[in-house]
Amino acid sequence: MNLSYRNPSLLNLYYRLPKFAREVFAALYSLKARNRRFGKAFHDQMRLLQENEKLPRAERDRRQVSDLKATLRYAYEHVPYYRSLFDQSGFRADALESLADLRKIPVLERETVRSKNAELHSTAFTGPKFSHRTSGTTGTTLGFTLSEEANQRHYGCVWHHYGWVGMRRGDRLATFGGHPLAHPDRQKPPFWLYDAVENELYFSVQHISPKNAPYYIEQLLRFKPVVVRGIPSFLNLIAQYMIDGGVTYKPRGVFTYSETLLDRQRRALEQAFECTAYNFYSNGERTGHVLQCGHGRLHVLTETGVIEILRADGSPAAAGEVGELVMTNMINRAMPLIRYRIGDTGILAREEQCPCGRETPILESLTGRTNDFVVTEDGRRIRPVGVFMGTPMVKAAQFVQEQAGSVVVKIVPREGFGADDRRKVAEEMDAELGHSIRYQIEIVDELPFGANGKLQHIISKIPS
Ligand SMILES: [Zn+2]
């Protein structure tokens, strides 16, 4: 279940439906999404990852280089952008012998994906595909095309991970994601929606507050999920309320995604849920997958892509040294992204052996999005993921919050940004935040960089 953010008026209509109708809607949507997620490639991927679990490292590396070579050859033959790039830089896919040879290809920036979007599409791909948008850490959105196969393989990675705790599809799953489930101004439960097709209970993350927390906890205990998953900053809130109320509940595992799982959040999750918290890293572009095991190590899947960690000068960072993630996608033939700078940072582990026996590259840490929410007057934390989704004329944006209940939205416009675009942003703000936050839109020429040299999507002066 995942309702589109791109149509605020449809969203408002949906919010007004009675609970039963919304559940029917969720089930129908889920049936439709099933084809995009759980078809043949999903099962193929699950099988592949299962077979490869105990693959010796040398064999794993050999297969990755071979898959990479096939991807690069395909890109040269069928993707106009790469044909001219490889020709200009003298790169030949057939000459690739190791992952290090990949560095002969220039890094792909998000801005290039935007400006040369059409040239990055394969001219030969005829399979099922769909267009997709991601929100970057800078608040801008990026459109790209995803093959259904890549999407299914992505979900194969997700469910392979859940399989590490014995979770199977159809088992009860509780999700605290960014799904718009109830009107932001809603004051009474339900703040959740049950999807009968997937046996999944979706909780709204925008309504968690001191007043509403007991309803959430009661519903969670009643549902008895086998796995609890969600965005760590929101799961952490629930965990805090559980700890304060002296409540625990023990699923087989807690899985987090979409944001960095901070150590203090992990401790709270593991205390409230009395089990291990597993971090999962991927992105909307599906350019790579990192799965945390029960020993706390971050295993990089070599079946879906290549993850490089680079210094500012483009040279590879040493183990233990922080660098930028540059990712190559090996599963999306509709639009292969090669050496794509995703905007996140990571550190390669010094120690590559893990007691779990999986011989993959291991990351010591991974830093993506953190602390991404604004706070309403009544203490709810909202992550405004849907804002700017339908406004490509916004070049960069930032929420600045000095006090709960009000926020300044700073926008760097692209050339041609007009009154219509401004109205669209306002509509998106209303659909996502309701009347819980006063906001003011400010058009600016540029945004200040954070201490880490990156743009922050949300700058909050409110302690988390
Ligand atoms: Zn491990």
Short mmCIF file of C-alpha atoms and ligand atoms in Angstrom, two decimals:
data_model
loop_
_atom_site.label_atom_id
_atom_site.label_comp_id
_atom_site.label_asym_id
_atom_site.label_seq_id
_atom_site.Cartn_x
_atom_site.Cartn_y
_atom_site.Cartn_z
CA MET A 1 0.00 0.00 0.00
CA ASN A 2 1.44 3.29 -0.94
CA LEU A 3 -0.74 6.14 -2.02
CA SER A 4 0.74 8.63 -4.42
CA TYR A 5 1.71 11.97 -2.97
CA ARG A 6 1.49 13.64 -6.32
CA ASN A 7 -2.18 14.39 -6.16
CA PRO A 8 -3.16 16.32 -3.02
CA SER A 9 -6.86 16.58 -3.96
CA LEU A 10 -7.11 12.80 -4.43
CA LEU A 11 -5.41 12.38 -1.08
CA ASN A 12 -7.96 14.63 0.60
CA LEU A 13 -10.80 12.64 -0.94
CA TYR A 14 -9.25 9.42 0.32
CA TYR A 15 -8.91 10.80 3.86
CA ARG A 16 -12.66 11.43 3.95
CA LEU A 17 -13.57 7.81 3.13
CA PRO A 18 -14.84 5.63 5.97
CA LYS A 19 -12.36 3.11 7.44
CA PHE A 20 -13.91 0.14 5.64
CA ALA A 21 -13.63 1.86 2.26
CA ARG A 22 -10.03 2.81 2.95
CA GLU A 23 -9.24 -0.81 3.80
CA VAL A 24 -10.83 -2.00 0.56
CA PHE A 25 -8.83 0.63 -1.25
CA ALA A 26 -5.64 -0.54 0.49
CA ALA A 27 -6.32 -4.16 -0.48
CA LEU A 28 -7.00 -3.23 -4.11
CA TYR A 29 -3.90 -1.10 -4.25
CA SER A 30 -1.91 -3.92 -2.72
CA LEU A 31 -3.17 -6.39 -5.33
CA LYS A 32 -2.04 -4.00 -8.04
CA ALA A 33 1.34 -3.39 -6.38
CA ARG A 34 1.82 -7.15 -6.07
CA ASN A 35 2.68 -7.46 -9.76
CA ARG A 36 5.29 -4.78 -9.40
CA ARG A 37 6.84 -6.37 -6.35
CA PHE A 38 6.24 -10.06 -5.97
CA GLY A 39 6.41 -11.67 -9.42
CA LYS A 40 8.89 -14.06 -10.99
CA ALA A 41 11.98 -11.84 -10.54
CA PHE A 42 11.15 -11.47 -6.82
CA HIS A 43 11.21 -15.24 -6.37
CA ASP A 44 14.30 -15.59 -8.57
CA GLN A 45 16.09 -13.03 -6.42
CA MET A 46 15.05 -14.72 -3.16
CA ARG A 47 16.37 -18.04 -4.51
CA LEU A 48 19.61 -16.49 -5.77
CA LEU A 49 20.36 -14.77 -2.47
CA GLN A 50 19.53 -17.93 -0.55
CA GLU A 51 21.86 -20.02 -2.73
CA ASN A 52 24.63 -17.42 -2.41
CA GLU A 53 24.46 -17.08 1.38
CA LYS A 54 27.54 -19.22 1.97
CA LEU A 55 29.37 -18.38 -1.24
CA PRO A 56 33.16 -18.06 -0.72
CA ARG A 57 34.36 -14.49 -1.16
CA ALA A 58 36.55 -15.15 -4.21
CA GLU A 59 33.65 -16.71 -6.11
CA ARG A 60 31.32 -13.91 -5.01
CA ASP A 61 33.78 -11.30 -6.32
CA ARG A 62 34.22 -13.17 -9.61
CA ARG A 63 30.46 -13.23 -10.21
CA GLN A 64 30.11 -9.57 -9.34
CA VAL A 65 32.78 -8.56 -11.87
CA SER A 66 31.08 -10.72 -14.49
CA ASP A 67 27.65 -9.15 -13.78
CA LEU A 68 29.21 -5.70 -13.83
CA LYS A 69 30.84 -6.36 -17.18
CA ALA A 70 27.48 -7.46 -18.61
CA THR A 71 25.85 -4.28 -17.24
CA LEU A 72 28.52 -2.00 -18.73
CA ARG A 73 28.39 -3.77 -22.07
CA TYR A 74 24.61 -3.37 -22.11
CA ALA A 75 24.92 0.31 -21.18
CA TYR A 76 27.38 0.95 -23.99
CA GLU A 77 25.23 -0.82 -26.56
CA HIS A 78 21.83 0.56 -25.59
CA VAL A 79 22.15 3.74 -23.52
CA PRO A 80 23.09 6.85 -25.55
CA TYR A 81 24.60 8.69 -22.57
CA TYR A 82 27.02 5.85 -21.82
CA ARG A 83 27.87 5.21 -25.45
CA SER A 84 29.22 8.74 -25.84
CA LEU A 85 30.72 8.83 -22.34
CA PHE A 86 32.66 5.57 -22.84
CA ASP A 87 33.75 6.67 -26.32
CA GLN A 88 34.97 10.03 -25.00
CA SER A 89 36.84 8.55 -22.04
CA GLY A 90 38.19 5.57 -23.98
CA PHE A 91 36.57 3.09 -21.63
CA ARG A 92 35.89 -0.41 -22.93
CA ALA A 93 33.53 -2.70 -21.04
CA ASP A 94 35.20 -5.81 -22.46
CA ALA A 95 38.52 -4.76 -20.96
CA LEU A 96 37.11 -4.66 -17.42
CA GLU A 97 39.05 -7.06 -15.22
CA SER A 98 38.33 -5.90 -11.71
CA LEU A 99 36.09 -3.50 -9.80
CA ALA A 100 39.01 -1.03 -9.75
CA ASP A 101 38.68 -0.63 -13.54
CA LEU A 102 35.28 0.92 -12.93
CA ARG A 103 37.05 4.07 -11.74
CA LYS A 104 37.95 4.90 -15.34
CA ILE A 105 34.32 5.97 -15.77
CA PRO A 106 33.43 9.48 -14.50
CA VAL A 107 31.03 9.77 -11.55
CA LEU A 108 27.38 10.43 -12.40
CA GLU A 109 25.82 13.37 -10.54
CA ARG A 110 22.13 13.70 -9.62
CA GLU A 111 21.97 16.90 -11.61
CA THR A 112 23.11 15.01 -14.74
CA VAL A 113 20.40 12.41 -14.19
CA ARG A 114 17.95 15.28 -14.23
CA SER A 115 19.35 17.21 -17.19
CA LYS A 116 20.18 14.18 -19.39
CA ASN A 117 17.33 11.99 -18.24
CA ALA A 118 16.19 10.85 -21.69
CA GLU A 119 19.72 9.90 -22.79
CA LEU A 120 20.11 7.69 -19.74
CA HIS A 121 17.24 5.45 -20.79
CA SER A 122 17.91 2.22 -22.65
CA THR A 123 16.70 2.29 -26.25
CA ALA A 124 16.42 -1.52 -26.28
CA PHE A 125 14.43 -2.13 -23.12
CA THR A 126 10.88 -3.25 -23.89
CA GLY A 127 9.88 -4.98 -20.64
CA PRO A 128 7.45 -3.61 -18.06
CA LYS A 129 8.71 -0.46 -16.37
CA PHE A 130 7.40 2.55 -14.52
CA SER A 131 8.54 6.02 -13.64
CA HIS A 132 9.54 6.68 -10.09
CA ARG A 133 10.59 9.70 -8.03
CA THR A 134 12.94 9.91 -5.11
CA SER A 135 13.44 12.70 -2.68
CA GLY A 136 17.07 13.43 -2.14
CA THR A 137 18.76 14.67 0.99
CA THR A 138 18.72 18.17 -0.49
CA GLY A 139 14.94 18.24 -0.71
CA THR A 140 14.84 18.02 -4.48
CA THR A 141 13.14 15.19 -6.26
CA LEU A 142 14.52 13.18 -9.11
CA GLY A 143 12.56 11.27 -11.71
CA PHE A 144 13.83 8.07 -13.25
CA THR A 145 12.59 4.84 -14.75
CA LEU A 146 12.62 1.53 -12.99
CA SER A 147 12.07 -1.81 -14.65
CA GLU A 148 9.55 -4.01 -12.91
CA GLU A 149 12.26 -6.63 -12.70
CA ALA A 150 14.59 -4.30 -10.78
CA ASN A 151 11.79 -3.40 -8.42
CA GLN A 152 10.96 -7.06 -7.82
CA ARG A 153 14.62 -7.90 -7.24
CA HIS A 154 14.76 -5.04 -4.74
CA TYR A 155 11.82 -6.54 -2.82
CA GLY A 156 13.57 -9.92 -3.08
CA CYS A 157 16.46 -8.36 -1.12
CA VAL A 158 14.06 -6.88 1.44
CA TRP A 159 12.29 -10.19 2.06
CA HIS A 160 15.53 -12.16 2.01
CA HIS A 161 16.57 -9.94 4.92
CA TYR A 162 13.33 -10.63 6.83
CA GLY A 163 14.00 -14.31 6.18
CA TRP A 164 17.05 -14.04 8.43
CA VAL A 165 14.64 -14.01 11.39
CA GLY A 166 12.30 -16.60 9.87
CA MET A 167 9.69 -14.10 8.64
CA ARG A 168 7.71 -15.21 5.58
CA ARG A 169 5.30 -13.33 3.37
CA GLY A 170 1.83 -13.55 4.85
CA ASP A 171 3.12 -13.39 8.44
CA ARG A 172 1.84 -10.36 10.36
CA LEU A 173 3.87 -7.28 9.54
CA ALA A 174 3.60 -3.86 11.23
CA THR A 175 4.94 -0.89 9.26
CA PHE A 176 5.78 2.60 10.45
CA GLY A 177 6.66 4.13 7.08
CA GLY A 178 5.84 7.44 5.48
CA HIS A 179 2.48 6.38 4.07
CA PRO A 180 -0.29 8.97 4.16
CA LEU A 181 -3.04 7.06 5.97
CA ALA A 182 -5.18 9.62 7.73
CA HIS A 183 -5.75 13.34 7.44
CA PRO A 184 -3.00 15.25 9.26
CA ASP A 185 -5.64 17.05 11.35
CA ARG A 186 -7.22 13.81 12.58
CA GLN A 187 -7.60 13.78 16.38
CA LYS A 188 -9.02 10.29 17.11
CA PRO A 189 -7.92 6.73 16.24
CA PRO A 190 -7.63 4.84 13.97
CA PHE A 191 -4.21 6.14 13.02
CA TRP A 192 -3.56 2.94 11.11
CA LEU A 193 -4.82 0.92 8.19
CA TYR A 194 -4.94 -2.82 7.74
CA ASP A 195 -4.00 -4.33 4.38
CA ALA A 196 -5.64 -7.77 4.25
CA VAL A 197 -3.83 -8.81 1.07
CA GLU A 198 -0.38 -8.57 2.66
CA ASN A 199 -1.51 -9.09 6.27
CA GLU A 200 0.18 -5.81 7.04
CA LEU A 201 -0.83 -3.09 9.48
CA TYR A 202 0.33 0.37 8.43
CA PHE A 203 0.71 2.94 11.16
CA SER A 204 0.61 6.64 10.42
CA VAL A 205 3.86 8.21 11.56
CA GLN A 206 2.40 11.72 11.54
CA HIS A 207 0.02 11.24 14.44
CA ILE A 208 2.39 9.88 17.07
CA SER A 209 2.08 12.23 20.06
CA PRO A 210 1.95 11.92 23.85
CA LYS A 211 -1.88 11.89 23.61
CA ASN A 212 -2.06 9.29 20.83
CA ALA A 213 0.82 7.00 21.83
CA PRO A 214 -1.32 4.71 24.07
CA TYR A 215 -3.63 3.97 21.11
CA TYR A 216 -0.65 3.02 18.96
CA ILE A 217 0.79 0.72 21.60
CA GLU A 218 -2.56 -0.94 22.29
CA GLN A 219 -3.09 -1.58 18.58
CA LEU A 220 0.42 -2.95 18.16
CA LEU A 221 -0.01 -5.38 21.07
CA ARG A 222 -3.38 -6.48 19.71
CA PHE A 223 -2.01 -7.12 16.20
CA LYS A 224 1.02 -9.12 17.43
CA PRO A 225 3.28 -8.59 14.41
CA VAL A 226 6.00 -11.15 13.63
CA VAL A 227 8.16 -8.31 12.36
CA VAL A 228 7.99 -4.57 13.05
CA ARG A 229 9.56 -2.35 10.44
CA GLY A 230 9.80 1.35 9.75
CA ILE A 231 11.72 4.59 9.70
CA PRO A 232 13.96 4.60 12.77
CA SER A 233 13.12 8.08 14.08
CA PHE A 234 9.42 7.14 14.28
CA LEU A 235 9.97 3.60 15.58
CA ASN A 236 12.18 5.21 18.19
CA LEU A 237 9.31 7.46 19.31
CA ILE A 238 7.03 4.46 19.76
CA ALA A 239 9.81 2.61 21.60
CA GLN A 240 10.30 5.60 23.92
CA TYR A 241 6.60 5.69 24.77
CA MET A 242 6.67 1.92 25.39
CA ILE A 243 9.68 2.29 27.70
CA ASP A 244 8.03 5.19 29.56
CA GLY A 245 4.87 3.13 30.01
CA GLY A 246 6.78 0.00 31.08
CA VAL A 247 5.48 -1.93 28.05
CA THR A 248 7.49 -4.40 25.97
CA TYR A 249 6.56 -6.49 22.97
CA LYS A 250 8.81 -9.11 21.38
CA PRO A 251 8.59 -9.61 17.62
CA ARG A 252 11.21 -11.76 15.86
CA GLY A 253 12.98 -8.68 14.61
CA VAL A 254 12.74 -4.93 14.08
CA PHE A 255 13.86 -3.75 10.64
CA THR A 256 14.63 -0.13 9.86
CA TYR A 257 15.04 1.64 6.55
CA SER A 258 15.11 5.02 4.85
CA GLU A 259 17.24 6.74 7.50
CA THR A 260 20.41 6.05 9.39
CA LEU A 261 19.73 3.94 12.48
CA LEU A 262 21.47 5.83 15.28
CA ASP A 263 23.01 3.95 18.22
CA ARG A 264 20.68 5.52 20.76
CA GLN A 265 17.68 4.61 18.59
CA ARG A 266 18.92 1.03 18.33
CA ARG A 267 19.23 0.79 22.10
CA ALA A 268 15.66 2.05 22.57
CA LEU A 269 14.28 -0.33 19.92
CA GLU A 270 16.08 -3.33 21.36
CA GLN A 271 14.87 -2.47 24.86
CA ALA A 272 11.21 -1.94 23.96
CA PHE A 273 11.03 -4.81 21.46
CA GLU A 274 13.40 -7.21 23.26
CA CYS A 275 15.00 -8.32 20.00
CA THR A 276 17.69 -7.32 17.53
CA ALA A 277 17.18 -4.23 15.35
CA TYR A 278 18.35 -4.75 11.77
CA ASN A 279 19.24 -1.83 9.56
CA PHE A 280 18.48 -2.06 5.86
CA TYR A 281 19.93 0.36 3.35
CA SER A 282 18.84 0.92 -0.21
CA ASN A 283 17.37 3.85 -2.12
CA GLY A 284 14.58 4.66 -4.53
CA GLU A 285 16.97 4.21 -7.44
CA ARG A 286 17.61 0.61 -6.23
CA THR A 287 21.33 1.07 -6.80
CA GLY A 288 22.54 -1.11 -3.97
CA HIS A 289 21.54 -3.07 -0.90
CA VAL A 290 23.13 -3.29 2.52
CA LEU A 291 21.71 -5.72 5.07
CA GLN A 292 22.65 -5.75 8.72
CA CYS A 293 23.02 -9.20 10.27
CA GLY A 294 22.40 -10.42 13.80
CA HIS A 295 26.04 -9.66 14.64
CA GLY A 296 25.53 -6.01 13.79
CA ARG A 297 27.65 -6.10 10.60
CA LEU A 298 26.48 -4.27 7.48
CA HIS A 299 26.71 -6.77 4.62
CA VAL A 300 26.83 -5.37 1.08
CA LEU A 301 24.93 -7.50 -1.42
CA THR A 302 27.14 -8.07 -4.46
CA GLU A 303 24.27 -9.41 -6.55
CA THR A 304 22.50 -6.11 -7.22
CA GLY A 305 25.23 -3.53 -7.59
CA VAL A 306 28.65 -2.18 -6.74
CA ILE A 307 29.21 0.24 -3.87
CA GLU A 308 32.37 2.34 -3.90
CA ILE A 309 33.43 4.62 -1.07
CA LEU A 310 35.42 7.58 -2.31
CA ARG A 311 37.38 10.49 -0.93
CA ALA A 312 36.61 14.01 -2.06
CA ASP A 313 39.33 13.74 -4.75
CA GLY A 314 37.70 10.62 -6.21
CA SER A 315 40.26 8.13 -4.96
CA PRO A 316 39.01 5.13 -2.97
CA ALA A 317 38.75 5.67 0.79
CA ALA A 318 40.74 3.26 2.94
CA ALA A 319 39.00 0.90 5.35
CA GLY A 320 37.99 2.86 8.42
CA GLU A 321 37.95 6.15 6.52
CA VAL A 322 34.70 8.00 5.82
CA GLY A 323 33.87 8.62 2.17
CA GLU A 324 31.04 9.24 -0.25
CA LEU A 325 28.96 6.39 -1.60
CA VAL A 326 29.10 5.98 -5.36
CA MET A 327 26.85 3.25 -6.62
CA THR A 328 26.40 1.18 -9.74
CA ASN A 329 23.12 -0.54 -10.42
CA MET A 330 23.27 -3.98 -12.04
CA ILE A 331 19.57 -4.84 -11.97
CA ASN A 332 17.80 -1.98 -13.75
CA ARG A 333 18.08 -2.46 -17.50
CA ALA A 334 15.50 0.25 -18.21
CA MET A 335 17.86 2.94 -16.90
CA PRO A 336 21.22 1.70 -15.60
CA LEU A 337 22.91 4.17 -13.26
CA ILE A 338 26.68 3.74 -13.25
CA ARG A 339 28.91 5.31 -10.58
CA TYR A 340 26.01 7.35 -9.30
CA ARG A 341 26.70 9.75 -6.44
CA ILE A 342 23.79 9.12 -4.14
CA GLY A 343 24.68 11.76 -1.51
CA ASP A 344 25.20 9.40 1.43
CA THR A 345 28.45 8.55 3.18
CA GLY A 346 29.92 5.36 4.57
CA ILE A 347 33.00 3.64 5.94
CA LEU A 348 34.41 0.30 4.80
CA ALA A 349 35.07 -2.08 7.67
CA ARG A 350 38.65 -2.97 8.54
CA GLU A 351 37.56 -6.46 9.51
CA GLU A 352 35.82 -8.41 6.74
CA GLN A 353 35.10 -11.62 8.66
CA CYS A 354 31.69 -11.88 10.29
CA PRO A 355 30.71 -14.66 12.70
CA CYS A 356 27.48 -15.10 10.69
CA GLY A 357 29.58 -16.65 7.88
CA ARG A 358 28.39 -14.39 5.05
CA GLU A 359 31.50 -13.51 3.04
CA THR A 360 30.46 -10.17 1.59
CA PRO A 361 32.09 -6.74 1.72
CA ILE A 362 31.21 -5.18 5.08
CA LEU A 363 30.64 -1.56 5.98
CA GLU A 364 31.57 -0.21 9.36
CA SER A 365 28.94 2.50 9.16
CA LEU A 366 26.54 4.14 6.81
CA THR A 367 25.17 7.65 7.09
CA GLY A 368 22.17 8.70 5.10
CA ARG A 369 19.30 10.84 6.12
CA THR A 370 18.94 11.61 9.80
CA ASN A 371 16.52 13.41 12.05
CA ASP A 372 14.26 14.28 9.19
CA PHE A 373 11.14 15.73 10.73
CA VAL A 374 9.39 18.89 11.75
CA VAL A 375 7.46 19.17 15.02
CA THR A 376 3.84 20.31 15.28
CA GLU A 377 2.39 22.40 18.09
CA ASP A 378 0.93 19.31 19.81
CA GLY A 379 4.27 17.48 19.74
CA ARG A 380 3.81 15.27 16.67
CA ARG A 381 6.79 14.72 14.40
CA ILE A 382 6.11 14.83 10.70
CA ARG A 383 8.52 13.91 7.99
CA PRO A 384 7.33 15.95 5.00
CA VAL A 385 8.38 13.40 2.37
CA GLY A 386 5.59 14.25 -0.05
CA VAL A 387 6.33 17.94 -0.32
CA PHE A 388 8.15 18.84 -3.57
CA MET A 389 7.33 15.42 -5.08
CA GLY A 390 5.21 17.05 -7.77
CA THR A 391 7.23 20.24 -8.17
CA PRO A 392 10.26 19.68 -10.42
CA MET A 393 10.74 23.46 -10.65
CA VAL A 394 12.15 23.39 -7.13
CA LYS A 395 15.91 23.09 -7.42
CA ALA A 396 16.65 22.72 -3.72
CA ALA A 397 14.65 23.24 -0.58
CA GLN A 398 15.02 23.31 3.12
CA PHE A 399 12.72 23.40 6.13
CA VAL A 400 13.96 25.60 8.93
CA GLN A 401 12.23 25.19 12.26
CA GLU A 402 12.92 27.46 15.20
CA GLN A 403 9.94 26.44 17.33
CA ALA A 404 7.26 23.75 17.36
CA GLY A 405 4.26 24.59 15.21
CA SER A 406 5.88 26.82 12.63
CA VAL A 407 8.37 26.36 9.86
CA VAL A 408 10.05 28.38 7.14
CA VAL A 409 10.26 26.65 3.76
CA LYS A 410 13.24 27.95 1.82
CA ILE A 411 13.14 27.27 -1.89
CA VAL A 412 15.82 27.68 -4.54
CA PRO A 413 13.75 27.85 -7.74
CA ARG A 414 14.73 26.69 -11.20
CA GLU A 415 14.42 29.21 -13.99
CA GLY A 416 10.74 29.57 -14.84
CA PHE A 417 9.43 28.88 -11.32
CA GLY A 418 6.14 30.76 -11.19
CA ALA A 419 2.95 31.39 -9.26
CA ASP A 420 1.58 27.96 -10.25
CA ASP A 421 4.61 26.21 -8.80
CA ARG A 422 4.31 28.22 -5.61
CA ARG A 423 0.65 27.23 -5.32
CA LYS A 424 1.60 23.57 -5.90
CA VAL A 425 4.10 23.68 -3.04
CA ALA A 426 1.43 25.23 -0.79
CA GLU A 427 -1.03 22.47 -1.78
CA GLU A 428 1.55 19.80 -1.00
CA MET A 429 2.28 21.42 2.37
CA ASP A 430 -1.44 21.47 3.24
CA ALA A 431 -1.96 17.84 2.17
CA GLU A 432 0.97 16.65 4.18
CA LEU A 433 0.97 18.87 7.26
CA GLY A 434 -2.67 19.91 7.56
CA HIS A 435 -3.25 22.84 9.85
CA SER A 436 -0.87 21.62 12.47
CA ILE A 437 1.98 23.82 11.30
CA ARG A 438 2.08 27.40 10.15
CA TYR A 439 4.49 27.88 7.33
CA GLN A 440 6.03 30.61 5.31
CA ILE A 441 7.57 30.12 1.87
CA GLU A 442 10.78 32.02 1.17
CA ILE A 443 12.42 32.13 -2.23
CA VAL A 444 16.20 32.24 -1.90
CA ASP A 445 19.21 32.13 -4.25
CA GLU A 446 21.09 29.47 -2.36
CA LEU A 447 21.03 27.39 0.80
CA PRO A 448 23.74 27.19 3.44
CA PHE A 449 25.76 23.98 3.62
CA GLY A 450 25.87 22.03 6.86
CA ALA A 451 29.00 21.26 8.88
CA ASN A 452 29.44 18.04 6.88
CA GLY A 453 29.49 20.00 3.61
CA LYS A 454 26.05 18.71 2.64
CA LEU A 455 22.73 20.44 2.36
CA GLN A 456 20.34 19.50 5.11
CA HIS A 457 16.71 18.97 4.19
CA ILE A 458 15.52 20.01 7.64
CA ILE A 459 17.26 22.31 10.05
CA SER A 460 15.62 22.05 13.42
CA LYS A 461 16.42 24.02 16.54
CA ILE A 462 14.14 21.71 18.51
CA PRO A 463 15.93 19.03 20.55
CA SER A 464 15.08 15.51 19.28
ZN ZN B 1 27.20 -11.04 9.51
#
